[in-house]
mmCIF file of C-alpha atoms (C1' of nucleotides) in Angstrom:
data_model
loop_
_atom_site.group_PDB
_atom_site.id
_atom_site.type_symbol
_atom_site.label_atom_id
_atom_site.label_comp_id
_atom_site.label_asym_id
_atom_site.label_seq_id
_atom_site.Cartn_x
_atom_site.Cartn_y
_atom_site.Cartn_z
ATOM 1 C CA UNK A 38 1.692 17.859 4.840
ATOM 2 C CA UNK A 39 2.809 17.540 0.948
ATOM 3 C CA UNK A 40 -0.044 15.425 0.149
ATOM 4 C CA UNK A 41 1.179 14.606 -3.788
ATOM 5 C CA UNK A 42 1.591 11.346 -4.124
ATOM 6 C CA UNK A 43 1.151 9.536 -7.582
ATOM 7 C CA UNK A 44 -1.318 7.302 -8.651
ATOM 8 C CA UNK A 45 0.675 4.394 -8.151
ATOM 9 C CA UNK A 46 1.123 5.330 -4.571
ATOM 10 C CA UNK A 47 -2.342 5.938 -4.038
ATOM 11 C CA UNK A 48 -3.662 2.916 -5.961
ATOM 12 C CA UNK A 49 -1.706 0.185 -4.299
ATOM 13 C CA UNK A 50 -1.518 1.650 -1.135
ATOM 14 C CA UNK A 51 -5.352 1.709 -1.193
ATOM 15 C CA UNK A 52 -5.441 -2.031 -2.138
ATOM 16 C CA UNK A 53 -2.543 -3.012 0.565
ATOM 17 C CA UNK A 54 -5.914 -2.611 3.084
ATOM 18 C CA UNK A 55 -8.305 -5.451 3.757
ATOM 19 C CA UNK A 56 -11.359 -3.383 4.837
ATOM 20 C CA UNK A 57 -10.941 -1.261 1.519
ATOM 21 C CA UNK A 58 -10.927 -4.773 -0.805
ATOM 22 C CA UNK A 59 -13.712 -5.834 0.767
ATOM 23 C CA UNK A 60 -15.231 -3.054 0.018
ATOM 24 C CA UNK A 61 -13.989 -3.018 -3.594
ATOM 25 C CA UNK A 62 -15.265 -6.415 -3.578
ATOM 26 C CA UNK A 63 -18.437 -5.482 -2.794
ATOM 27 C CA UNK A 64 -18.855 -3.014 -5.314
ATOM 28 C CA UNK A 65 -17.342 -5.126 -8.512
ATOM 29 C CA UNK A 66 -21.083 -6.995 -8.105
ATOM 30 C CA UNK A 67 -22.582 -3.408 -8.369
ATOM 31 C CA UNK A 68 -23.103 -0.160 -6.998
ATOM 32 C CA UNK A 69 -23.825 -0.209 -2.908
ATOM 33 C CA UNK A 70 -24.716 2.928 -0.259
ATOM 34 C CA UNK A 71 -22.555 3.594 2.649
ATOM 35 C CA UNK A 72 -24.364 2.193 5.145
ATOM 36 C CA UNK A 73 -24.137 -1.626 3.245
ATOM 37 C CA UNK A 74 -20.225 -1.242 2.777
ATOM 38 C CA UNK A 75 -20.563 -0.577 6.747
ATOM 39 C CA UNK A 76 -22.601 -3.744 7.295
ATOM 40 C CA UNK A 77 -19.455 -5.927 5.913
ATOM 41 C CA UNK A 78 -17.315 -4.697 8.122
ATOM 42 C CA UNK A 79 -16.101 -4.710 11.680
ATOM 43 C CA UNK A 80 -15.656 -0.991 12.299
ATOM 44 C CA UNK A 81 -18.009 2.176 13.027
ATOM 45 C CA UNK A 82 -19.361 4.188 10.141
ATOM 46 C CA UNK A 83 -16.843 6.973 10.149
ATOM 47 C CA UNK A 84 -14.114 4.574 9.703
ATOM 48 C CA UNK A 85 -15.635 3.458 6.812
ATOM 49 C CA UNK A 86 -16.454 6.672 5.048
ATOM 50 C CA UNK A 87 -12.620 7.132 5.689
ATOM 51 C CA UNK A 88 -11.685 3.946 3.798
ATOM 52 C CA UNK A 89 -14.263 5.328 1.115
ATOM 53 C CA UNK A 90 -12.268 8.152 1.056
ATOM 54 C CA UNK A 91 -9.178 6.984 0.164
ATOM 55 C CA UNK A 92 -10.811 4.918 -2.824
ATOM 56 C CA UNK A 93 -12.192 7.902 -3.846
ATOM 57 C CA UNK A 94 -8.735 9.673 -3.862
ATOM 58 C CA UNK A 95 -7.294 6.530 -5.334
ATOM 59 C CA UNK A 96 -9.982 6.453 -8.516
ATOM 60 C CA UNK A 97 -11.003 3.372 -7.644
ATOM 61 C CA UNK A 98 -14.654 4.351 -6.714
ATOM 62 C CA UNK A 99 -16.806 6.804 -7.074
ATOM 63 C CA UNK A 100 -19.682 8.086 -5.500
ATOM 64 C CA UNK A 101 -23.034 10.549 -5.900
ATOM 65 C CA UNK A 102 -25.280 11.514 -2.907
ATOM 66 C CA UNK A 103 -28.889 11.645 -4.175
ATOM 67 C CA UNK A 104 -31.012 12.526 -1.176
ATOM 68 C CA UNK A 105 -29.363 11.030 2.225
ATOM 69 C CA UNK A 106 -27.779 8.029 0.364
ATOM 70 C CA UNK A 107 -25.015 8.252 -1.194
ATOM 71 C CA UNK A 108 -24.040 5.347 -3.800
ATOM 72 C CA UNK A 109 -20.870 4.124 -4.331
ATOM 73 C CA UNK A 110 -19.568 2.078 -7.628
ATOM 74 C CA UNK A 111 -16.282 1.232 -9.181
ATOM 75 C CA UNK A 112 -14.872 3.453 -11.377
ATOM 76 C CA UNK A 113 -13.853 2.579 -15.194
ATOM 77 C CA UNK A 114 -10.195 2.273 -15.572
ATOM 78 C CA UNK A 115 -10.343 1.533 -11.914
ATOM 79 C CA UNK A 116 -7.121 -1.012 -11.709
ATOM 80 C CA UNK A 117 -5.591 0.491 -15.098
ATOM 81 C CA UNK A 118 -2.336 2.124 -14.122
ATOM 82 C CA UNK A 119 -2.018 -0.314 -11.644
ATOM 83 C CA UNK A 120 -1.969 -3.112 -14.042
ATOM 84 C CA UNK A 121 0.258 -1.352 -16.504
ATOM 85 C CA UNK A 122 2.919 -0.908 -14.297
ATOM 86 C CA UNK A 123 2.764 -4.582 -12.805
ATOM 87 C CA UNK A 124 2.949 -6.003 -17.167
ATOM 88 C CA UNK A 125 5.530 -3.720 -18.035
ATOM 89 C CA UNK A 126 7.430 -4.907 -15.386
ATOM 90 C CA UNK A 127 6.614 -8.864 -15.924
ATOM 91 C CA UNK A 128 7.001 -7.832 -19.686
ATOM 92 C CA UNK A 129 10.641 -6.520 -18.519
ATOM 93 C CA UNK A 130 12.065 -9.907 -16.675
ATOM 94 C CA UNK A 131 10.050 -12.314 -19.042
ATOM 95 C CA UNK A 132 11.899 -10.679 -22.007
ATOM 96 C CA UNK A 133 15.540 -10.378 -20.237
ATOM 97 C CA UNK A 134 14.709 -14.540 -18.862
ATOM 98 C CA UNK A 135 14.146 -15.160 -22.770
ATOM 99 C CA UNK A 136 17.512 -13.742 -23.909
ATOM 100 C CA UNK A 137 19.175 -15.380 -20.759
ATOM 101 C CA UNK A 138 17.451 -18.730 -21.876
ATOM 102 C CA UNK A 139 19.000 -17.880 -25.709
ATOM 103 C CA UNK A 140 22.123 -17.721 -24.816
ATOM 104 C CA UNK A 141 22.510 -20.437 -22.134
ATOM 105 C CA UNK A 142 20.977 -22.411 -25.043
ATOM 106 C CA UNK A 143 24.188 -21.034 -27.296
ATOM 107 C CA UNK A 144 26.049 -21.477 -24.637
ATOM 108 C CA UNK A 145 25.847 -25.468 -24.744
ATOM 109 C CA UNK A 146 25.371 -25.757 -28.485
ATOM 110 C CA UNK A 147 28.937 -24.401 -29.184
ATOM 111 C CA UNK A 148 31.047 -24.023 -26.209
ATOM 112 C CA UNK A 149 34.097 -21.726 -25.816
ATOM 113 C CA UNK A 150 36.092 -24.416 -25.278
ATOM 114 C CA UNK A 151 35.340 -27.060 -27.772
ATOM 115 C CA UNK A 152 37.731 -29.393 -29.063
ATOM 116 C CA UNK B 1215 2.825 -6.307 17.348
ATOM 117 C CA UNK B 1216 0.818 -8.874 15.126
ATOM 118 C CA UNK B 1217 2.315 -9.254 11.832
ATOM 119 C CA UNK B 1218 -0.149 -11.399 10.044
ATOM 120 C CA UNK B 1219 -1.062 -9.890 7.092
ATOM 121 C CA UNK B 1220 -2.614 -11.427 4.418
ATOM 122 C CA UNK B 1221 0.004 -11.662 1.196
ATOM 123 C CA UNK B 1222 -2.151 -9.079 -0.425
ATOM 124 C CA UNK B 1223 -1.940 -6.331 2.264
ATOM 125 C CA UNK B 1224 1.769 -7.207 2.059
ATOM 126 C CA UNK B 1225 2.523 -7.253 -2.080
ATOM 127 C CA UNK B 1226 0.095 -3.601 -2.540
ATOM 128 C CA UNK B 1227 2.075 -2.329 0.760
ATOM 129 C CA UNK B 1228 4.984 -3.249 -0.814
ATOM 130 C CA UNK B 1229 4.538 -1.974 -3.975
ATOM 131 C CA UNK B 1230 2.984 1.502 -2.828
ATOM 132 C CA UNK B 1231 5.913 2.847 -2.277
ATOM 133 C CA UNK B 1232 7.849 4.651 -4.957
ATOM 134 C CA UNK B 1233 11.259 3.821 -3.464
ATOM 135 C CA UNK B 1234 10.189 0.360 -3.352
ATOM 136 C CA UNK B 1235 9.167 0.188 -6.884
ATOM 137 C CA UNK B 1236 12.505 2.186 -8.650
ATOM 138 C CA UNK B 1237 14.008 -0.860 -6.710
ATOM 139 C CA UNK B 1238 11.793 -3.452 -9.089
ATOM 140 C CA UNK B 1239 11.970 -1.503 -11.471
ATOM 141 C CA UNK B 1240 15.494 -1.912 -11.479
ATOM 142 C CA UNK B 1241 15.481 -5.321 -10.483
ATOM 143 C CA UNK B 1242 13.145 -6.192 -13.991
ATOM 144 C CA UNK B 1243 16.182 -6.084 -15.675
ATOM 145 C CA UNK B 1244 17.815 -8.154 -13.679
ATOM 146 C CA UNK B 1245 20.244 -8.970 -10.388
ATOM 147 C CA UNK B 1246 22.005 -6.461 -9.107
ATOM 148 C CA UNK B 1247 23.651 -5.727 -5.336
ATOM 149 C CA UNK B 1248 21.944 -3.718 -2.730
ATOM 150 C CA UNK B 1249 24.625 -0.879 -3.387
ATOM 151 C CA UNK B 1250 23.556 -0.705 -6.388
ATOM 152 C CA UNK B 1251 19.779 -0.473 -5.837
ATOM 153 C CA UNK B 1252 20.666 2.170 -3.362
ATOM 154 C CA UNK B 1253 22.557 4.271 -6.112
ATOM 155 C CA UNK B 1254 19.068 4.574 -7.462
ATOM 156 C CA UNK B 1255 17.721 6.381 -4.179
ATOM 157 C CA UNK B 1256 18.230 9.594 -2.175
ATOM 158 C CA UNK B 1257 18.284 7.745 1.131
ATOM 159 C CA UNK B 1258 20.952 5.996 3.528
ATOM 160 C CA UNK B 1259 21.435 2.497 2.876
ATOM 161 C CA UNK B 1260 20.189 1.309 6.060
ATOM 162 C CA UNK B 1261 17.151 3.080 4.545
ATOM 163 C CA UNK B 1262 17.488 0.941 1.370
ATOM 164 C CA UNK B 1263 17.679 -2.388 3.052
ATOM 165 C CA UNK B 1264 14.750 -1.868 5.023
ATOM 166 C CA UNK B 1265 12.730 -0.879 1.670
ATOM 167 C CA UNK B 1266 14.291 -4.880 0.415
ATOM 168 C CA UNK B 1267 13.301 -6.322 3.664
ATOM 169 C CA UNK B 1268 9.547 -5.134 2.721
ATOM 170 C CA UNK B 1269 9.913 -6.485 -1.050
ATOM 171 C CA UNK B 1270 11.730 -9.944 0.396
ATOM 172 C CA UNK B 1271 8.715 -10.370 2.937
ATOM 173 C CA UNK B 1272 6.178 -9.652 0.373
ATOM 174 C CA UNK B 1273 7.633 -12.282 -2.020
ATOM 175 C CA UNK B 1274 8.584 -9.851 -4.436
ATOM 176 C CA UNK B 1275 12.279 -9.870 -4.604
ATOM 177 C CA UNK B 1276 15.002 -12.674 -3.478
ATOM 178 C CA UNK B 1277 18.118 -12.098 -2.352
ATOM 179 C CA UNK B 1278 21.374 -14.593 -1.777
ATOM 180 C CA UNK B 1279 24.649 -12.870 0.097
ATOM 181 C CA UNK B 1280 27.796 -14.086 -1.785
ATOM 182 C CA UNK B 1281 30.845 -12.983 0.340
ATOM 183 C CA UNK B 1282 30.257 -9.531 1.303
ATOM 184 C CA UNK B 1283 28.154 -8.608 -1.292
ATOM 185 C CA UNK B 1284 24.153 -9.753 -1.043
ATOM 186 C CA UNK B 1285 22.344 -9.654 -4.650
ATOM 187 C CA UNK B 1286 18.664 -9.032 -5.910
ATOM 188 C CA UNK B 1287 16.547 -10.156 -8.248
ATOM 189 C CA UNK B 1288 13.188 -10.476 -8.643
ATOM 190 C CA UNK B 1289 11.043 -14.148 -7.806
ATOM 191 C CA UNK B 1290 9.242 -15.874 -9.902
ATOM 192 C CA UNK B 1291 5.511 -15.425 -9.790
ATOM 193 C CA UNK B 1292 6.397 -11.956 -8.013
ATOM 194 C CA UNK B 1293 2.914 -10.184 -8.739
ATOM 195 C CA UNK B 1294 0.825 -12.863 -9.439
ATOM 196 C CA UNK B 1295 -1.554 -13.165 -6.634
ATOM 197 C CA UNK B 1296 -2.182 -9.046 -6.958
ATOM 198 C CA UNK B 1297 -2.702 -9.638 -10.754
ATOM 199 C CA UNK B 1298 -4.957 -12.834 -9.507
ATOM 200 C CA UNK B 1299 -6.961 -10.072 -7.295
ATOM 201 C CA UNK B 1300 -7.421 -7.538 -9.758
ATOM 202 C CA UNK B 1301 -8.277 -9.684 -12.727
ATOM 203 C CA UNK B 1302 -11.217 -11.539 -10.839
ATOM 204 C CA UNK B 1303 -12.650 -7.469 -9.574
ATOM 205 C CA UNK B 1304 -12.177 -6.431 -13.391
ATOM 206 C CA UNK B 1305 -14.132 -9.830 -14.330
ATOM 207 C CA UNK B 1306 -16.869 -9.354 -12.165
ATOM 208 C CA UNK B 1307 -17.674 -5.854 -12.890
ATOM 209 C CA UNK B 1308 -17.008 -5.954 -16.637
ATOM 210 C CA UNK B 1309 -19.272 -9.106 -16.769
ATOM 211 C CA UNK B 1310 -22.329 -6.709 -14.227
ATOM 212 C CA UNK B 1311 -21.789 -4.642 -17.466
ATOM 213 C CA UNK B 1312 -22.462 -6.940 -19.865
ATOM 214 C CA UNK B 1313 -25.530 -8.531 -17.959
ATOM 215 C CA UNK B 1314 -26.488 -4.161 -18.067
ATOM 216 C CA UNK B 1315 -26.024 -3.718 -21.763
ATOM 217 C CA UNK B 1316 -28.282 -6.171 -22.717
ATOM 218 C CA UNK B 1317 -30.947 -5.687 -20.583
ATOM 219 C CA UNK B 1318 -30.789 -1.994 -21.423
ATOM 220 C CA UNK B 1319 -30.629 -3.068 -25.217
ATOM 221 C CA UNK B 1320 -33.567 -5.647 -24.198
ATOM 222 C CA UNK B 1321 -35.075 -2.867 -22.710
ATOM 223 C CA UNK B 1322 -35.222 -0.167 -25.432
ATOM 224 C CA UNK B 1323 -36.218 -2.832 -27.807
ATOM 225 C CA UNK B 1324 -39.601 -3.664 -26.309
ATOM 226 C CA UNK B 1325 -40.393 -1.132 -23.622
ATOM 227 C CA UNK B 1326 -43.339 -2.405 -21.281
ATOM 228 C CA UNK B 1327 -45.621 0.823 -22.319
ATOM 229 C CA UNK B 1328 -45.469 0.318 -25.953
ATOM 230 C CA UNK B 1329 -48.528 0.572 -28.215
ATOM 231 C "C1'" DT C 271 -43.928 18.170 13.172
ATOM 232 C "C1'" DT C 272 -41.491 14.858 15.389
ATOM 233 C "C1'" DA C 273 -38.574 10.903 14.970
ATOM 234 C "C1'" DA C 274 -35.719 7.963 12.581
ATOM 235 C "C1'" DT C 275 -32.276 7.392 9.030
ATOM 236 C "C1'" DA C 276 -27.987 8.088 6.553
ATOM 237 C "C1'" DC C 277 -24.341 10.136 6.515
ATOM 238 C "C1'" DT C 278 -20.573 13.912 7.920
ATOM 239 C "C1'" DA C 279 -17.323 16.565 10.711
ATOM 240 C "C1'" DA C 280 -14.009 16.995 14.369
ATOM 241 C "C1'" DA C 281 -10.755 15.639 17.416
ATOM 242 C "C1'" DG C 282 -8.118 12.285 19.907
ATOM 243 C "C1'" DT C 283 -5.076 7.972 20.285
ATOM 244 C "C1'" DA C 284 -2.083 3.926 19.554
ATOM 245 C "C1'" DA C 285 0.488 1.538 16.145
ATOM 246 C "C1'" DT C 286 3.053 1.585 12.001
ATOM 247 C "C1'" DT C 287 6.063 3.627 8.535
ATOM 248 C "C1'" DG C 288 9.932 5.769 6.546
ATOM 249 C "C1'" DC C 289 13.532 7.917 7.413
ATOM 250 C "C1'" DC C 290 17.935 9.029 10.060
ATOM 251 C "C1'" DT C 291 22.701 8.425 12.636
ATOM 252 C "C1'" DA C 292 26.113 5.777 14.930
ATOM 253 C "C1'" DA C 293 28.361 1.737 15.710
ATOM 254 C "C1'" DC C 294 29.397 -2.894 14.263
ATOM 255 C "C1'" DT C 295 30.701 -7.362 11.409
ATOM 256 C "C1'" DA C 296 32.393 -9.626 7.770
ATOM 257 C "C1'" DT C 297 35.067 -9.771 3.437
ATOM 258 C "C1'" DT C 298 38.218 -8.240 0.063
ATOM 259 C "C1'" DT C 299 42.160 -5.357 -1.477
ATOM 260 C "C1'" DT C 300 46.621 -3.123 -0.816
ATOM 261 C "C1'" DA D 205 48.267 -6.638 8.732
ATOM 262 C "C1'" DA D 206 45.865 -2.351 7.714
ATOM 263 C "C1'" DA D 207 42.463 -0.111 5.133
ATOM 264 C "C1'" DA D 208 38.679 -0.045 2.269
ATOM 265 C "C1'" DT D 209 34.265 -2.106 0.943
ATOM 266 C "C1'" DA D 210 29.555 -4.029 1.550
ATOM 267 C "C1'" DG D 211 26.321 -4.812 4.341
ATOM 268 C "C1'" DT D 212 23.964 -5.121 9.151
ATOM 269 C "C1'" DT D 213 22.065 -3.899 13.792
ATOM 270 C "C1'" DA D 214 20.132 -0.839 16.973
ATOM 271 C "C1'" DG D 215 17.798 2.955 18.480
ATOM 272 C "C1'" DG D 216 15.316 7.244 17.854
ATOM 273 C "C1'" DC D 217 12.020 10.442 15.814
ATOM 274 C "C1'" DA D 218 8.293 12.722 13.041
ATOM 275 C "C1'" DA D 219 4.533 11.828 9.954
ATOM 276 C "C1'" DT D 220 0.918 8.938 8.599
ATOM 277 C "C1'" DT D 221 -2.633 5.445 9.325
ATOM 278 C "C1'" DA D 222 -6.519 3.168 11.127
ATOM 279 C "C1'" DC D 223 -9.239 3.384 14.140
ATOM 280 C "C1'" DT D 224 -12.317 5.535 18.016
ATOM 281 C "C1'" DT D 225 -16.173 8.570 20.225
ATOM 282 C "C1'" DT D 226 -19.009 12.492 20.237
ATOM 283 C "C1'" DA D 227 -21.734 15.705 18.116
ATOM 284 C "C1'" DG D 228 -23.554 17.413 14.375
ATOM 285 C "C1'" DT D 229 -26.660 18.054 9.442
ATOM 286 C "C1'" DA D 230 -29.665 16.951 5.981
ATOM 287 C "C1'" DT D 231 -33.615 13.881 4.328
ATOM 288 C "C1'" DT D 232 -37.417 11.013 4.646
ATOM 289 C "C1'" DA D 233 -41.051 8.464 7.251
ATOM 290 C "C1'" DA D 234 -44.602 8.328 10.725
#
DNA sequence: TTAATACTAAAGTAATTGCCTAACTATTTT
DNA sequence: AAAATAGTTAGGCAATTACTTTAGTATTAA
């Protein structure tokens, strides 16, 4: 019922679902209606304005209803959070490999033991 | 009862959840035991292996049991194919931009009614 | 003005998820 | 050998998810 998830949850959690990257797919060439996000996939049109839904909630896309059709297009900064978290963390092991690649290399150059 | 996702549904399941991701998190600064990651979380550790089961089967994390004690770290390559996915999307639409700017540019330049 | 189009709302269902407790197995430590 | 530690297995339960069908409401076209 607490529906307060973060943005990270929401973000990758709307990505983790095939019918909604196909649909994010689609709109990365350009804004789409409804009705041609239905016609790539398998499912009926409510299920679909569900999906749309949770891209919405996500930020990932947004959309304006002008007369019956309402067009959908990625949103700027779609992917951003999502892609900061994923570098800081690469940043994170990349760094602590470099240091463990330091000293193994410190390690061999002037061993503990040595003569 | 069919567990065939793709290894995208599995890595932005995986990393939608935020118990999951304190568990990278942790894990970006290198190995550490499963008690340990479960320190990190308000939940039994049944709970917490479960959460590593998800990370192991999405490719994220590795894990090697050493006596009684099994320890974590994170694989190689861990978020590449998601950073794969999102890079091409931000390509495509940032490049639809482009191709927009200068036509619009184009556009207001020499407009089609002009004297 | 009727009919077709493009969504939207509501409600139901089966599967999955995220948690739990209880009981168990293997490995140290004392 | 007994007790403590570290993890594992199994089973259960409530909430969420990904659909469905049915029945609407605006808009636009004929």
């Amino acid at each position: 019922m607490l529906n307060q998830k973060s943005d990270l949850n929401r973000l990758f959690g709307a990505l983790s679902d095939p019918a909604r990257r196909t649909m994010v797919e689609r709109l990365s060439r350009g804004p789409a209606p409804v009705s041609e996000l239905a016609s790539l996939l398998p499912m009926s049109l409510p299920s679909v304005m569900q999906h749309l839904g949770v891209l919405e909630n996500a930020g990932i896309v947004r959309s304006e209803k002008v007369g019956r059709v309402r067009t959908c297009s990625i949103a700027p900064e779609a992917f951003s959070a999502a892609e900061h978290w994923i570098n800081a963390r690469r940043t994170q092991w990349e760094q602590r490999l470099d240091r463990l690649g330091t000293y193994l290399a410190s390690q061999s150059e002037e061993p503990d033991d040595a003569p």
